[in-house]
């Protein structure tokens, strides 16, 4: 069963789905509307055996954001299948896939942290590498690349909700 | 009326057994862990952002510094991703063999460090770790011979390897590899049957296979849960399909099983290395015409079975000499997702053991 | 002519003879006490300094390296450098420390650690005070250090320290019981509570032969009593940073360190006295034999530290209450029985009985471990074929 077969089976199984394979991609790629993501993901996990979500990442495509998922199957030994969702930056919210693949948890947090795309339904959506209060999202192309004086950074840290133990 | 309170305790970022600057906020009931929250980012260097301003070859040294124990494997994963993106190939035979040799030596290095420091976390005062580090030194000497650097080699480049190894490398490597099985046996005898070690590791950090797969855990942790998934076998890259080796799994699902998997993988690496060193042909080590890499617009994801698990690079090109997006799929970070699940209900002493049995490098977690 | 065997007795006589020329008799006694105390303290401090050196060298050899070798030839000046460093180091008091408790703890730690040397016989006539209940006196005074550990853990105002202190208390209390029961068996065999009598009773054979099980129990308990690896859970470096002494630097830390090593020397001396025949031995002077035996046991402790992982806190408790305590009770019962039967066969009945009990215990433990391992075995996970 190749990935292309799976894409056609998927379209048969989920009527009204506006998902389309991306032509010319190196790995089989499926572009999914944001609204259908959870439906597609559940089907892929339950019916097509994609039990392993390897990679979740975000891309700043200028006007649009894009979230990319790389799926493999350990039980069946197949993959990769690439899922992509995209949308305009002013609606940069994607449903979280943590409920389907817990593997998404930290990676979605990272995408949220570095690109500012939020994930609806994520159980613990906090910044992961940078601190709360860090100005901006570094992986956006609009992020100003400059040497920041230490004092300026420390000033943003003061607001950090420090989860220290109370002593 | 007796009343108990939970105690929150910060383990790290400065703590002897967090393997770098990693912080766990533990909530304890007595000594039993009720909750665990990991915090990262103390070693965040913005490699993914910096890489967008450099050319593809200039980014190779950044990959060394991800998982700084396993520089060679990181180089390999990145080189495969760039080659897939830019359509470079075929890679000369000798370079492929050298890549496999370096990657497997790295696996031995990593497992030495992992087992050694796991024993340190268990409180075995430095003896096992020094035995392991002694073996690691022999291999680092080989890396230095090939690349001029012990831990940050930048040796495997897109298109092949940067230059051929000196003529004395192959005999020296054969000698080291010939000593490997004896070293693993020694470690095996020293540790595997130790009563205290078994009492400390067995049934600690149990991760059932379904949970392991769901959390995206890979590498020895996944195989220690009994799942025979190894990318070298499942989706062979480079020339791994030519070698005869076994995928080691253990049914134990606990920290002891992970320890046994690592021991077994060192033996298998020695097997692969013996075959590769015997078969390595003469010839060029760099593909023709790889000078300035300007991949066509597009994207590629390549992954390898790094010593700690699946290491992937996701590169997007817009046709310029710099990557548009440079994404590392960090093995250590994703393996850590299972940490909370494994630790809750155990004692404080088990947390550091479970952390050690996952085997992480903060350079890769934080990037 | 003073023989080497009686060097210290001769010195004692000589000094007191000189002193009696110009001091009244009570003054001589007082002066001799002071001289003995000063000599013992000097001996202990130098011993501890060089115990650290010995330990580092032995551990280094076990771990396939050289150990300290920079300060002086073979690194023998290393302990001096360490002491100087500790003394001149700044004492940092944590902001949340309970200051009086924090500063009192090291003192409370060191003082009782020194007390056993009042009764430990280094040789014939080489005991400051031969009291009739010395076997009880030593564990009694050393267990005061438990209080110091708790004080240090509490007074530091640090959670790691507190956990370390609590662990230390639990551990010390648990291991004192089988330790005393093991000592009790020796008392039964020798018929005396005086350490000097006990050593004298071992003139023909060391009690190790009559008490093999008791010796092993006592050795394990002693290692646990002084918080040494594999029972070093109160200061478990990889878990609790440094346990109760996390927040101590400089002199405070040095005092904990001193007390720990004196404690090691004390328990080793107790084991040598009770089981290895104390000062008895051919050719060499008695005090040399005594020190050889003590260092032998110390080296066993270093060896354990160099090779064993640490047990977990619950396993530690299980070992004490579920294994050592019943075994030591069986040991006492067997000794009492043999004693009652009045057999005059030397060490043979005790040795045979001890070995039988050990064999049975080992078999029981092995079966239980097998059963546990079988219960924990999990089925293999299968990869489905595509």
mmCIF file of N, CA, C and O in Angstrom, chain B residues 8 10 15-17 31 121-125 127 130-131 134 194-196 199-200 203-204 206 209-210 213 226-227 252-253 347 349-350 352, chain C residues 59 62-65 159-160 163 167 229-230 237-241 305-315 369 376 378-381 383:
data_model
loop_
_atom_site.group_PDB
_atom_site.id
_atom_site.type_symbol
_atom_site.label_atom_id
_atom_site.label_comp_id
_atom_site.label_asym_id
_atom_site.label_seq_id
_atom_site.Cartn_x
_atom_site.Cartn_y
_atom_site.Cartn_z
ATOM 1 N N UNK B 8 7.219 20.675 46.663
ATOM 2 C CA UNK B 8 7.736 20.863 45.301
ATOM 3 C C UNK B 8 9.222 21.075 45.384
ATOM 4 O O UNK B 8 9.712 21.759 46.268
ATOM 5 N N UNK B 10 12.804 21.646 42.973
ATOM 6 C CA UNK B 10 13.395 21.921 41.669
ATOM 7 C C UNK B 10 14.622 21.068 41.498
ATOM 8 O O UNK B 10 15.600 21.240 42.215
ATOM 9 N N UNK B 15 22.212 20.665 38.679
ATOM 10 C CA UNK B 15 22.051 19.467 39.496
ATOM 11 C C UNK B 15 22.966 18.403 38.903
ATOM 12 O O UNK B 15 23.129 18.333 37.696
ATOM 13 N N UNK B 16 23.577 17.586 39.770
ATOM 14 C CA UNK B 16 24.578 16.645 39.246
ATOM 15 C C UNK B 16 24.059 15.673 38.200
ATOM 16 O O UNK B 16 24.826 15.211 37.380
ATOM 17 N N UNK B 17 22.769 15.342 38.222
ATOM 18 C CA UNK B 17 22.371 14.302 37.269
ATOM 19 C C UNK B 17 21.288 14.735 36.304
ATOM 20 O O UNK B 17 20.497 13.925 35.882
ATOM 21 N N UNK B 31 8.779 10.845 49.498
ATOM 22 C CA UNK B 31 9.773 10.731 48.430
ATOM 23 C C UNK B 31 9.128 10.244 47.134
ATOM 24 O O UNK B 31 9.822 9.957 46.165
ATOM 25 N N UNK B 121 24.526 7.950 37.692
ATOM 26 C CA UNK B 121 23.269 8.365 38.303
ATOM 27 C C UNK B 121 22.817 7.354 39.348
ATOM 28 O O UNK B 121 22.153 7.704 40.319
ATOM 29 N N UNK B 122 23.170 6.096 39.123
ATOM 30 C CA UNK B 122 22.813 5.066 40.087
ATOM 31 C C UNK B 122 23.691 5.126 41.318
ATOM 32 O O UNK B 122 23.471 4.405 42.275
ATOM 33 N N UNK B 123 24.742 5.950 41.270
ATOM 34 C CA UNK B 123 25.593 6.083 42.442
ATOM 35 C C UNK B 123 26.799 5.179 42.438
ATOM 36 O O UNK B 123 27.464 5.052 43.449
ATOM 37 N N UNK B 124 27.075 4.546 41.304
ATOM 38 C CA UNK B 124 28.320 3.774 41.223
ATOM 39 C C UNK B 124 29.421 4.784 40.978
ATOM 40 O O UNK B 124 29.501 5.387 39.924
ATOM 41 N N UNK B 125 30.268 4.959 41.982
ATOM 42 C CA UNK B 125 31.137 6.114 41.986
ATOM 43 C C UNK B 125 32.199 6.030 40.894
ATOM 44 O O UNK B 125 33.287 5.511 41.103
ATOM 45 N N UNK B 127 33.508 4.415 38.617
ATOM 46 C CA UNK B 127 34.278 3.329 38.009
ATOM 47 C C UNK B 127 33.714 2.921 36.641
ATOM 48 O O UNK B 127 34.453 2.925 35.660
ATOM 49 N N UNK B 130 34.274 5.550 33.950
ATOM 50 C CA UNK B 130 35.647 5.709 33.464
ATOM 51 C C UNK B 130 36.058 4.557 32.553
ATOM 52 O O UNK B 130 36.799 4.759 31.606
ATOM 53 N N UNK B 131 35.560 3.370 32.844
ATOM 54 C CA UNK B 131 35.806 2.266 31.905
ATOM 55 C C UNK B 131 35.219 2.620 30.543
ATOM 56 O O UNK B 131 35.824 2.384 29.511
ATOM 57 N N UNK B 134 37.146 5.394 28.751
ATOM 58 C CA UNK B 134 38.410 4.926 28.200
ATOM 59 C C UNK B 134 38.176 4.394 26.790
ATOM 60 O O UNK B 134 38.896 4.725 25.852
ATOM 61 N N UNK B 194 24.661 -7.549 38.274
ATOM 62 C CA UNK B 194 24.801 -6.957 39.610
ATOM 63 C C UNK B 194 23.446 -6.841 40.294
ATOM 64 O O UNK B 194 22.505 -6.266 39.757
ATOM 65 N N UNK B 195 23.394 -7.398 41.489
ATOM 66 C CA UNK B 195 22.120 -7.458 42.219
ATOM 67 C C UNK B 195 21.511 -6.061 42.434
ATOM 68 O O UNK B 195 20.326 -5.839 42.200
ATOM 69 N N UNK B 196 22.351 -5.123 42.864
ATOM 70 C CA UNK B 196 21.816 -3.786 43.154
ATOM 71 C C UNK B 196 21.367 -3.121 41.861
ATOM 72 O O UNK B 196 20.305 -2.506 41.802
ATOM 73 N N UNK B 199 18.107 -4.508 40.936
ATOM 74 C CA UNK B 199 17.048 -4.026 41.823
ATOM 75 C C UNK B 199 16.696 -2.571 41.511
ATOM 76 O O UNK B 199 15.545 -2.158 41.647
ATOM 77 N N UNK B 200 17.681 -1.790 41.080
ATOM 78 C CA UNK B 200 17.425 -0.386 40.809
ATOM 79 C C UNK B 200 16.785 -0.156 39.450
ATOM 80 O O UNK B 200 16.093 0.843 39.242
ATOM 81 N N UNK B 203 11.777 -2.919 36.457
ATOM 82 C CA UNK B 203 10.464 -2.384 36.802
ATOM 83 C C UNK B 203 10.501 -0.909 37.154
ATOM 84 O O UNK B 203 9.602 -0.399 37.805
ATOM 85 N N UNK B 204 11.520 -0.225 36.730
ATOM 86 C CA UNK B 204 11.591 1.216 36.934
ATOM 87 C C UNK B 204 11.420 1.888 35.570
ATOM 88 O O UNK B 204 12.059 1.496 34.604
ATOM 89 N N UNK B 206 8.688 1.989 33.548
ATOM 90 C CA UNK B 206 8.062 1.079 32.581
ATOM 91 C C UNK B 206 7.307 1.897 31.532
ATOM 92 O O UNK B 206 6.539 2.792 31.861
ATOM 93 N N UNK B 209 4.774 -0.572 25.024
ATOM 94 C CA UNK B 209 5.078 -0.238 23.622
ATOM 95 C C UNK B 209 4.067 0.714 22.995
ATOM 96 O O UNK B 209 4.459 1.604 22.228
ATOM 97 N N UNK B 210 2.772 0.551 23.310
ATOM 98 C CA UNK B 210 1.775 1.426 22.685
ATOM 99 C C UNK B 210 2.018 2.872 23.097
ATOM 100 O O UNK B 210 1.931 3.794 22.287
ATOM 101 N N UNK B 213 5.162 4.329 21.318
ATOM 102 C CA UNK B 213 4.940 4.759 19.939
ATOM 103 C C UNK B 213 4.121 6.042 19.919
ATOM 104 O O UNK B 213 4.407 6.977 19.182
ATOM 105 N N UNK B 226 10.341 -3.196 23.518
ATOM 106 C CA UNK B 226 10.013 -4.388 22.763
ATOM 107 C C UNK B 226 9.586 -4.152 21.325
ATOM 108 O O UNK B 226 9.122 -5.067 20.659
ATOM 109 N N UNK B 227 9.711 -2.912 20.822
ATOM 110 C CA UNK B 227 9.301 -2.624 19.453
ATOM 111 C C UNK B 227 10.526 -2.687 18.554
ATOM 112 O O UNK B 227 11.469 -1.918 18.738
ATOM 113 N N UNK B 252 11.534 -6.140 28.272
ATOM 114 C CA UNK B 252 11.348 -5.657 29.644
ATOM 115 C C UNK B 252 10.579 -4.362 29.797
ATOM 116 O O UNK B 252 9.938 -4.128 30.803
ATOM 117 N N UNK B 253 10.678 -3.447 28.824
ATOM 118 C CA UNK B 253 9.995 -2.149 28.838
ATOM 119 C C UNK B 253 10.499 -1.215 29.940
ATOM 120 O O UNK B 253 9.963 -0.130 30.115
ATOM 121 N N UNK B 347 9.988 6.803 43.068
ATOM 122 C CA UNK B 347 10.671 7.628 44.069
ATOM 123 C C UNK B 347 11.634 8.611 43.400
ATOM 124 O O UNK B 347 11.939 8.481 42.218
ATOM 125 N N UNK B 349 14.721 8.891 43.714
ATOM 126 C CA UNK B 349 15.928 8.224 43.237
ATOM 127 C C UNK B 349 15.707 7.609 41.869
ATOM 128 O O UNK B 349 16.638 7.502 41.078
ATOM 129 N N UNK B 350 14.465 7.214 41.571
ATOM 130 C CA UNK B 350 14.197 6.601 40.274
ATOM 131 C C UNK B 350 14.145 7.635 39.159
ATOM 132 O O UNK B 350 14.408 7.313 38.003
ATOM 133 N N UNK B 352 16.057 10.198 38.517
ATOM 134 C CA UNK B 352 17.338 10.423 37.858
ATOM 135 C C UNK B 352 17.743 9.182 37.048
ATOM 136 O O UNK B 352 18.365 9.304 35.999
ATOM 137 N N UNK C 59 40.359 4.200 45.054
ATOM 138 C CA UNK C 59 39.269 4.344 44.087
ATOM 139 C C UNK C 59 39.827 4.587 42.698
ATOM 140 O O UNK C 59 39.304 4.072 41.706
ATOM 141 N N UNK C 62 40.910 1.398 41.238
ATOM 142 C CA UNK C 62 39.754 0.592 40.828
ATOM 143 C C UNK C 62 39.193 1.127 39.522
ATOM 144 O O UNK C 62 38.814 0.378 38.633
ATOM 145 N N UNK C 63 39.170 2.459 39.402
ATOM 146 C CA UNK C 63 38.578 3.065 38.211
ATOM 147 C C UNK C 63 39.596 3.230 37.092
ATOM 148 O O UNK C 63 39.344 3.957 36.145
ATOM 149 N N UNK C 64 40.753 2.596 37.210
ATOM 150 C CA UNK C 64 41.715 2.610 36.126
ATOM 151 C C UNK C 64 42.292 4.004 35.862
ATOM 152 O O UNK C 64 42.368 4.465 34.731
ATOM 153 N N UNK C 65 42.628 4.711 36.915
ATOM 154 C CA UNK C 65 43.308 5.992 36.731
ATOM 155 C C UNK C 65 44.330 6.158 37.853
ATOM 156 O O UNK C 65 44.595 5.199 38.588
ATOM 157 N N UNK C 159 15.509 22.017 50.624
ATOM 158 C CA UNK C 159 14.692 20.804 50.571
ATOM 159 C C UNK C 159 15.519 19.557 50.346
ATOM 160 O O UNK C 159 15.203 18.489 50.867
ATOM 161 N N UNK C 160 16.562 19.696 49.575
ATOM 162 C CA UNK C 160 17.432 18.543 49.378
ATOM 163 C C UNK C 160 18.056 18.126 50.707
ATOM 164 O O UNK C 160 18.140 16.950 51.035
ATOM 165 N N UNK C 163 15.457 16.379 52.914
ATOM 166 C CA UNK C 163 15.250 14.978 52.509
ATOM 167 C C UNK C 163 16.438 14.130 52.944
ATOM 168 O O UNK C 163 16.271 13.021 53.450
ATOM 169 N N UNK C 167 16.292 11.018 55.527
ATOM 170 C CA UNK C 167 16.787 9.705 55.113
ATOM 171 C C UNK C 167 17.833 9.198 56.103
ATOM 172 O O UNK C 167 17.839 8.026 56.466
ATOM 173 N N UNK C 229 28.772 4.294 50.536
ATOM 174 C CA UNK C 229 28.249 3.577 49.390
ATOM 175 C C UNK C 229 28.346 2.066 49.669
ATOM 176 O O UNK C 229 29.335 1.637 50.249
ATOM 177 N N UNK C 230 27.404 1.227 49.313
ATOM 178 C CA UNK C 230 26.204 1.513 48.531
ATOM 179 C C UNK C 230 25.021 2.017 49.359
ATOM 180 O O UNK C 230 23.913 2.017 48.854
ATOM 181 N N UNK C 237 24.622 11.773 45.836
ATOM 182 C CA UNK C 237 24.999 12.900 45.004
ATOM 183 C C UNK C 237 24.088 13.049 43.796
ATOM 184 O O UNK C 237 23.650 14.147 43.483
ATOM 185 N N UNK C 238 23.759 11.937 43.138
ATOM 186 C CA UNK C 238 23.014 12.076 41.901
ATOM 187 C C UNK C 238 21.543 12.361 42.158
ATOM 188 O O UNK C 238 20.828 12.709 41.239
ATOM 189 N N UNK C 239 21.087 12.227 43.397
ATOM 190 C CA UNK C 239 19.672 12.511 43.656
ATOM 191 C C UNK C 239 19.517 13.804 44.446
ATOM 192 O O UNK C 239 18.791 14.705 44.052
ATOM 193 N N UNK C 240 20.213 13.873 45.587
ATOM 194 C CA UNK C 240 19.986 14.976 46.518
ATOM 195 C C UNK C 240 21.143 15.968 46.526
ATOM 196 O O UNK C 240 21.371 16.635 47.519
ATOM 197 N N UNK C 241 21.884 16.059 45.432
ATOM 198 C CA UNK C 241 23.034 16.952 45.309
ATOM 199 C C UNK C 241 24.105 16.551 46.326
ATOM 200 O O UNK C 241 25.083 15.934 45.957
ATOM 201 N N UNK C 305 32.639 1.061 47.612
ATOM 202 C CA UNK C 305 32.287 2.334 47.005
ATOM 203 C C UNK C 305 32.708 2.375 45.542
ATOM 204 O O UNK C 305 32.029 2.965 44.704
ATOM 205 N N UNK C 306 33.838 1.768 45.246
ATOM 206 C CA UNK C 306 34.326 1.821 43.879
ATOM 207 C C UNK C 306 33.574 0.941 42.922
ATOM 208 O O UNK C 306 33.699 1.096 41.711
ATOM 209 N N UNK C 307 32.782 0.005 43.429
ATOM 210 C CA UNK C 307 32.188 -0.953 42.505
ATOM 211 C C UNK C 307 30.666 -1.015 42.536
ATOM 212 O O UNK C 307 30.074 -1.475 41.579
ATOM 213 N N UNK C 308 30.044 -0.555 43.601
ATOM 214 C CA UNK C 308 28.608 -0.817 43.698
ATOM 215 C C UNK C 308 27.768 0.409 43.385
ATOM 216 O O UNK C 308 28.103 1.509 43.813
ATOM 217 N N UNK C 309 26.650 0.227 42.685
ATOM 218 C CA UNK C 309 25.658 1.292 42.609
ATOM 219 C C UNK C 309 24.957 1.426 43.953
ATOM 220 O O UNK C 309 25.053 0.548 44.807
ATOM 221 N N UNK C 310 24.243 2.518 44.097
ATOM 222 C CA UNK C 310 23.584 2.813 45.361
ATOM 223 C C UNK C 310 22.215 2.124 45.402
ATOM 224 O O UNK C 310 21.533 2.026 44.390
ATOM 225 N N UNK C 311 21.825 1.644 46.570
ATOM 226 C CA UNK C 311 20.483 1.079 46.677
ATOM 227 C C UNK C 311 19.479 2.218 46.862
ATOM 228 O O UNK C 311 19.848 3.338 47.181
ATOM 229 N N UNK C 312 18.221 1.904 46.633
ATOM 230 C CA UNK C 312 17.190 2.929 46.750
ATOM 231 C C UNK C 312 16.699 2.947 48.180
ATOM 232 O O UNK C 312 16.870 1.981 48.925
ATOM 233 N N UNK C 313 16.033 4.025 48.563
ATOM 234 C CA UNK C 313 15.705 4.204 49.971
ATOM 235 C C UNK C 313 14.793 3.092 50.487
ATOM 236 O O UNK C 313 14.980 2.564 51.581
ATOM 237 N N UNK C 314 13.828 2.662 49.673
ATOM 238 C CA UNK C 314 12.934 1.602 50.158
ATOM 239 C C UNK C 314 13.649 0.259 50.221
ATOM 240 O O UNK C 314 13.421 -0.551 51.118
ATOM 241 N N UNK C 315 14.548 0.037 49.247
ATOM 242 C CA UNK C 315 15.317 -1.208 49.260
ATOM 243 C C UNK C 315 16.228 -1.268 50.479
ATOM 244 O O UNK C 315 16.428 -2.328 51.080
ATOM 245 N N UNK C 369 13.652 -13.803 44.480
ATOM 246 C CA UNK C 369 13.997 -12.931 43.367
ATOM 247 C C UNK C 369 13.546 -13.542 42.050
ATOM 248 O O UNK C 369 12.996 -12.877 41.174
ATOM 249 N N UNK C 376 7.281 -10.339 36.754
ATOM 250 C CA UNK C 376 7.407 -9.079 36.039
ATOM 251 C C UNK C 376 7.645 -9.268 34.544
ATOM 252 O O UNK C 376 7.671 -8.302 33.802
ATOM 253 N N UNK C 378 7.301 -9.559 30.760
ATOM 254 C CA UNK C 378 6.247 -9.019 29.894
ATOM 255 C C UNK C 378 6.318 -9.679 28.522
ATOM 256 O O UNK C 378 7.390 -10.084 28.067
ATOM 257 N N UNK C 379 5.177 -9.785 27.848
ATOM 258 C CA UNK C 379 5.201 -10.389 26.517
ATOM 259 C C UNK C 379 5.878 -9.467 25.510
ATOM 260 O O UNK C 379 5.893 -8.260 25.672
ATOM 261 N N UNK C 380 6.433 -10.059 24.490
ATOM 262 C CA UNK C 380 7.086 -9.259 23.450
ATOM 263 C C UNK C 380 6.043 -8.596 22.566
ATOM 264 O O UNK C 380 4.940 -9.103 22.391
ATOM 265 N N UNK C 381 6.395 -7.463 22.027
ATOM 266 C CA UNK C 381 5.492 -6.713 21.156
ATOM 267 C C UNK C 381 5.782 -7.123 19.724
ATOM 268 O O UNK C 381 6.931 -7.203 19.305
ATOM 269 N N UNK C 383 5.657 -6.805 15.633
ATOM 270 C CA UNK C 383 5.466 -5.923 14.486
ATOM 271 C C UNK C 383 4.573 -6.644 13.492
ATOM 272 O O UNK C 383 4.891 -7.745 13.056
#
